[in-house]
Coordinates of C-alpha atoms in Angstrom, one line a residue:
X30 CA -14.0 -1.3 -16.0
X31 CA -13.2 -1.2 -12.4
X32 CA -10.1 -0.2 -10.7
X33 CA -8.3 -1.0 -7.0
X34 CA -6.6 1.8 -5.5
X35 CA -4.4 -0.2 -3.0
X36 CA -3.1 2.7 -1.0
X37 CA -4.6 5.6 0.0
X38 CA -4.3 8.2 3.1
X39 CA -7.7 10.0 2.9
X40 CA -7.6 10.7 6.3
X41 CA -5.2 13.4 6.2
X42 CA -6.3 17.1 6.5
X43 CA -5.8 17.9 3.4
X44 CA -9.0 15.9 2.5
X45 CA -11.4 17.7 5.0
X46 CA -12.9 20.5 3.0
X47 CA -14.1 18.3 0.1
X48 CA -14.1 14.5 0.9
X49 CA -17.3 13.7 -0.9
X50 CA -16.4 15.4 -3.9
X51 CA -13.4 13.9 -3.8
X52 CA -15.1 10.0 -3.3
X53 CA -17.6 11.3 -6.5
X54 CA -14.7 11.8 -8.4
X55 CA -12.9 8.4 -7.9
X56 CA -16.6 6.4 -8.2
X57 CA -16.9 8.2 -11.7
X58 CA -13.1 7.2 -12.6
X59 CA -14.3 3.6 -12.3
X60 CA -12.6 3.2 -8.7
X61 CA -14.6 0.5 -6.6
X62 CA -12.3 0.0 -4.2
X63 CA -9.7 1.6 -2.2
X64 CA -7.2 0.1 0.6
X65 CA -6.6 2.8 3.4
X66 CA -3.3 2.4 4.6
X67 CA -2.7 3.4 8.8
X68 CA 0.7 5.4 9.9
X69 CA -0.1 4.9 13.5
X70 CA -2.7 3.0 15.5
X71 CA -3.8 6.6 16.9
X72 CA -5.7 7.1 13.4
X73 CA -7.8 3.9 13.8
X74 CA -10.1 5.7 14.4
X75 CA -10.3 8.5 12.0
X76 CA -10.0 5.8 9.3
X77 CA -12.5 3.2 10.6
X78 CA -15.3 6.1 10.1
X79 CA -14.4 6.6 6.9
X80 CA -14.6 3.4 6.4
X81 CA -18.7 3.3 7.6
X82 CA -18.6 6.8 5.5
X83 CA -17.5 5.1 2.3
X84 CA -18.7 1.5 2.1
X85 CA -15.8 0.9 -0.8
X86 CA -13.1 1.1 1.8
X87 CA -11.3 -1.3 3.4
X88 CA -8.3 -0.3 6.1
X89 CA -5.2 -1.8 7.1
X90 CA -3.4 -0.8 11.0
X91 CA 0.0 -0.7 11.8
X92 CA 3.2 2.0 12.4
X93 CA 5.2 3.6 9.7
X94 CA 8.7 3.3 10.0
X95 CA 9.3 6.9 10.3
X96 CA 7.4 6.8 13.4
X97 CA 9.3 4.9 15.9
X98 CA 8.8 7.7 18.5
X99 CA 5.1 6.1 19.0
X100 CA 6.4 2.4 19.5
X101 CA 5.9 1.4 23.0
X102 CA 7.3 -2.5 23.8
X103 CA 5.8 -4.6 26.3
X104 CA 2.1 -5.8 27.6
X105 CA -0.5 -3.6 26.5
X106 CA 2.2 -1.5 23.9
X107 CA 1.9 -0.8 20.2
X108 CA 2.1 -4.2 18.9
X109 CA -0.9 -5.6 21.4
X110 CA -2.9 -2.6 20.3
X111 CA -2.3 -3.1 16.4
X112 CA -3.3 -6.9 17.3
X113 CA -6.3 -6.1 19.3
X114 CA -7.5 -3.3 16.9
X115 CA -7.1 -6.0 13.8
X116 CA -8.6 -8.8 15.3
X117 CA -11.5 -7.0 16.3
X118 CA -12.5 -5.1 13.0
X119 CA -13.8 -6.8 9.9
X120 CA -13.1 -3.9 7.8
X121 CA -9.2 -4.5 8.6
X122 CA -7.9 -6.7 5.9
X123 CA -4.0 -6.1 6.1
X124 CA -1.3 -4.8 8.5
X125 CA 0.6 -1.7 7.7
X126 CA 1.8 0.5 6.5
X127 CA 4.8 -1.2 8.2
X128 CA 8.6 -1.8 7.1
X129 CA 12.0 0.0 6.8
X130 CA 13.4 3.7 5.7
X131 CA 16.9 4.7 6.1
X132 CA 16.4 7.5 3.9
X133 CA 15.0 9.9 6.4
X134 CA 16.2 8.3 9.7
X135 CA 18.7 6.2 11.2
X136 CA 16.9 3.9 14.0
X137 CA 17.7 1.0 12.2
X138 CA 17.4 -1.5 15.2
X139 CA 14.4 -0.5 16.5
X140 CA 12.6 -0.3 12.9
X141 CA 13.8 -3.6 12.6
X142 CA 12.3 -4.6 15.4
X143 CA 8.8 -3.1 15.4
X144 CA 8.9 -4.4 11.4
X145 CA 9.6 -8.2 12.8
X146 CA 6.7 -7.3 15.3
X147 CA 4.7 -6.6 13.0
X148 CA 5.1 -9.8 10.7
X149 CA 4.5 -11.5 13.5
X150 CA 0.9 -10.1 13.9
X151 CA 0.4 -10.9 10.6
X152 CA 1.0 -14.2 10.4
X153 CA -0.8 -14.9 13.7
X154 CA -4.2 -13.2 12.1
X155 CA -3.7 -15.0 8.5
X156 CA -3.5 -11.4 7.2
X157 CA -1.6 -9.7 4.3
X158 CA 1.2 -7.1 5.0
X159 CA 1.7 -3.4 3.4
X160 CA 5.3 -2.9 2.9
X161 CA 6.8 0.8 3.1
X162 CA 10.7 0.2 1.7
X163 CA 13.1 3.3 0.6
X164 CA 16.4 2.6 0.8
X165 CA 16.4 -0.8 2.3
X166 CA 15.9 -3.0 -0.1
X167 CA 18.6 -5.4 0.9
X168 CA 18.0 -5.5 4.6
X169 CA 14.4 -5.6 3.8
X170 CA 15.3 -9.1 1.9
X171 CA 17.3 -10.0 4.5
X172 CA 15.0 -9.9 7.5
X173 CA 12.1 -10.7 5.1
X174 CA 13.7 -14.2 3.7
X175 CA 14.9 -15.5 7.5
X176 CA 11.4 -14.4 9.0
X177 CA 9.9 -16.8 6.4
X178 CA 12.4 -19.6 6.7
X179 CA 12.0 -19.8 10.7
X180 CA 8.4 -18.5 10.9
X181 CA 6.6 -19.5 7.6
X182 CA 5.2 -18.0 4.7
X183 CA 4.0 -14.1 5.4
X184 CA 1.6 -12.4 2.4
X185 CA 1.9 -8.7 1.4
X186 CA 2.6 -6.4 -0.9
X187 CA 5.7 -3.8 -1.8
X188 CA 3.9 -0.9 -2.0
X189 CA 4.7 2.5 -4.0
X190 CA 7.7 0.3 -5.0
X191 CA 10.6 2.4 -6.8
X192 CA 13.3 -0.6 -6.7
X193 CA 15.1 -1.8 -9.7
X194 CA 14.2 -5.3 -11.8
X195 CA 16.7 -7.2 -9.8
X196 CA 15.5 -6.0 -6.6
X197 CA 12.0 -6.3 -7.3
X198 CA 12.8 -10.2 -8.6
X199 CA 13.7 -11.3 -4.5
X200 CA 10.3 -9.8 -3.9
X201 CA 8.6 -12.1 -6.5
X202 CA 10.4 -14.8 -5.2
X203 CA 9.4 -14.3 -1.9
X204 CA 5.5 -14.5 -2.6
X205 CA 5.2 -10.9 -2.6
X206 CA 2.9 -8.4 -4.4
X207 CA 4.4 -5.1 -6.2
X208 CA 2.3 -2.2 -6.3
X209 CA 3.2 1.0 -8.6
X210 CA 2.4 4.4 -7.3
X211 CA 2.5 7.8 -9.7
X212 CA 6.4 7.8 -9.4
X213 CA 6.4 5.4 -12.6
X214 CA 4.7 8.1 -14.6
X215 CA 7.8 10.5 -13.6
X216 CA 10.0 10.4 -16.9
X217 CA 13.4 10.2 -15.0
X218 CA 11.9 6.6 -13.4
X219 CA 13.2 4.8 -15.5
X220 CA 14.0 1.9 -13.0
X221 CA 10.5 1.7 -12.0
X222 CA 9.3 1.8 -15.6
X223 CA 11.6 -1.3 -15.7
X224 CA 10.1 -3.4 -12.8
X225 CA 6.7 -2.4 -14.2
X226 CA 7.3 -4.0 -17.1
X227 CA 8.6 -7.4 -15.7
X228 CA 6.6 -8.1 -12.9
X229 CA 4.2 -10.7 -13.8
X230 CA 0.9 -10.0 -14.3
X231 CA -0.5 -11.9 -11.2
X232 CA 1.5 -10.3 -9.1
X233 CA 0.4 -6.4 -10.2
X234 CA -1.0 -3.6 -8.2
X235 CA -1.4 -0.3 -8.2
X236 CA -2.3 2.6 -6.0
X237 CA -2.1 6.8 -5.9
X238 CA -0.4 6.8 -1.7
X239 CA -2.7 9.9 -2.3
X240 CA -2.5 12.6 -1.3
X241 CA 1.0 12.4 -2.5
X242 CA 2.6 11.7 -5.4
X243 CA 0.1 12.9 -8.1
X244 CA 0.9 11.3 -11.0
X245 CA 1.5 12.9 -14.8
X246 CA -0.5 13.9 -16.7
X247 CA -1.8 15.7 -13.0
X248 CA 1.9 16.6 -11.3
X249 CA 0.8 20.7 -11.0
X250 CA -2.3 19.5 -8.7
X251 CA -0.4 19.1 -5.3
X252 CA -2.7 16.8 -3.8
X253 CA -3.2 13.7 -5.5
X254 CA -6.5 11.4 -5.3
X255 CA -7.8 8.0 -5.6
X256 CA -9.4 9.3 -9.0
X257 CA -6.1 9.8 -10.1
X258 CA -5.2 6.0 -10.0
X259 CA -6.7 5.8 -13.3
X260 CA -3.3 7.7 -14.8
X261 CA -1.2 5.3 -13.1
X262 CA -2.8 2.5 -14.4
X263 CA -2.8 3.7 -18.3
X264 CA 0.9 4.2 -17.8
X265 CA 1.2 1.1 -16.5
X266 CA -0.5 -0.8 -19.4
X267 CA 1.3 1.1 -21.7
X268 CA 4.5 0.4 -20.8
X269 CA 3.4 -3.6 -20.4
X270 CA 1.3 -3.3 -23.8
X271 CA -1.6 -4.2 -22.9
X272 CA -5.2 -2.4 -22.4
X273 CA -6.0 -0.7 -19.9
X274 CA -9.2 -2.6 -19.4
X275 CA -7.6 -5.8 -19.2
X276 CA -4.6 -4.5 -16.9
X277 CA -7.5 -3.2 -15.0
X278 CA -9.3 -6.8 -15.1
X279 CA -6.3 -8.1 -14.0
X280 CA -5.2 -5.6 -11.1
X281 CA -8.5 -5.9 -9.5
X282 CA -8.2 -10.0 -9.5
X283 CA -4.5 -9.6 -7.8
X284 CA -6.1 -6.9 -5.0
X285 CA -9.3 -9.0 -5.0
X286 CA -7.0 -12.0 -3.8
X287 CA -4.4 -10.7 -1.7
X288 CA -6.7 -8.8 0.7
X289 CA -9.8 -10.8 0.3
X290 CA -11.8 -8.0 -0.9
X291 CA -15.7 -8.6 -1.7
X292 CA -16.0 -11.1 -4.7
X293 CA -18.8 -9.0 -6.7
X294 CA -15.3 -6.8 -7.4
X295 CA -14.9 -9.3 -9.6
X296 CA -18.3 -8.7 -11.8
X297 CA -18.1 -6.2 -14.3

């Protein structure tokens, strides 16, 4: 059985005291393969060498939504530099983490703006976008649905996705990808536990967003893992009833696919 982690941040500091411990422990919990996710171009770099560190990683680049501070317009500004750094790395397979939070901060123009930016990118590269989303799932529809309309067809994936059935339905209909982080262990989650269960089974994923959000049975363990992805996924096929080896089977097709990962994934 192999698993995708989809989202990961193993950059952070929290990681530098143990990393190879840490990459034991998620080979030996049948993780193959892990998606770093990028919260600003400036740790490209950082991730691209743990990306020549650990062969199983691939990296996405982009700017987080709460870090509009670090988005410079114009020649030669952010988006040029997320371009240029994708273009010119194989191990990039996606832009992002990119998207919309008006929980934590109210720059709604400009968030808008470098999100738009950012699609644009995307579709210009033929690469898949990693969408951050908490509390804006209806402007997020919004500028997602006319960007497609007037632009054309944009691939990705909602990812640690907490929205409700009928919100996560415009996502499906949109072409997109929903990816389940440890919050759908939590017991009060009942909303997620909902969109896990009716998201169809091509359209799966799931990930840790390590090193937060450790999921149960591991919640006292502040710092989650990529080996931890393994609990997400049982909960996940629980809830859908079905085994976790063949919701494995099937979430490694769906990551396979949407970031054109390395087809021996594929062979058990």
């Amino acid at each position: 059985m192999r698993l995708v982690d989809t989202h990961v941040h193993l950059n952070f500091d929290s990681f530098d005291v143990d990393r190879d411990e840490v990459a034991a422990a998620w080979r030996q919990a049948g993780v193959a393969h892990l998606v770093h996710s990028c919260v600003e171009p400036a740790e490209f770099s950082k991730i691209h060498e743990l990306t020549q560190r650990y062969p199983e990683i691939s990296m996405a680049v982009g700017l987080h939504p709460l870090d509009m501070d670090k988005w410079v317009e114009g020649p030669g500004g952010t988006a040029d530099q997320i371009s240029q750094l994708a273009e010119a790395e194989p191990k990039v397979v996606a832009i992002g983490e990119m998207g919309l939070d008006f929980f934590k901060a109210d720059d709604r123009a400009l968030q808008e703006q470098a999100f738009i930016a950012q699609l644009e990118i995307a579709r210009s590269l033929n690469l898949p976008v990693i969408i951050h989303c908490r509390d804006a799932a209806a402007p997020m529809a919004t500028l997602l649905r006319s960007f497609i309309q007037e632009r054309g067809a944009v691939s990705g994936v909602m990812h640690c996705w907490t929205g409700n059935p009928e919100e996560t339905q415009q996502f499906l209909d949109m072409g997109f990808f929903i990816s389940f982080s440890g919050i759908v262990t939590f017991k009060s989650a009942t909303q997620v536990k909902a969109s896990a269960q009716m998201v169809p089974s091509d359209r799966i994923l799931v990930e840790t967003d390590c090193p937060f959000l450790s999921p149960v049975p591991k919640r006292k363990e502040k710092r989650n893992q990529p080996a931890f992805v393994r609990h997400v996924a049982e909960h996940v096929a629980e809830l859908r009833g079905v085994s976790l080896s063949e919701l494995a089977s099937q979430k490694t097709r769906n990551a396979q696919q949407l970031f054109r990962l390395p087809a021996a994934l594929l062979n058990e």
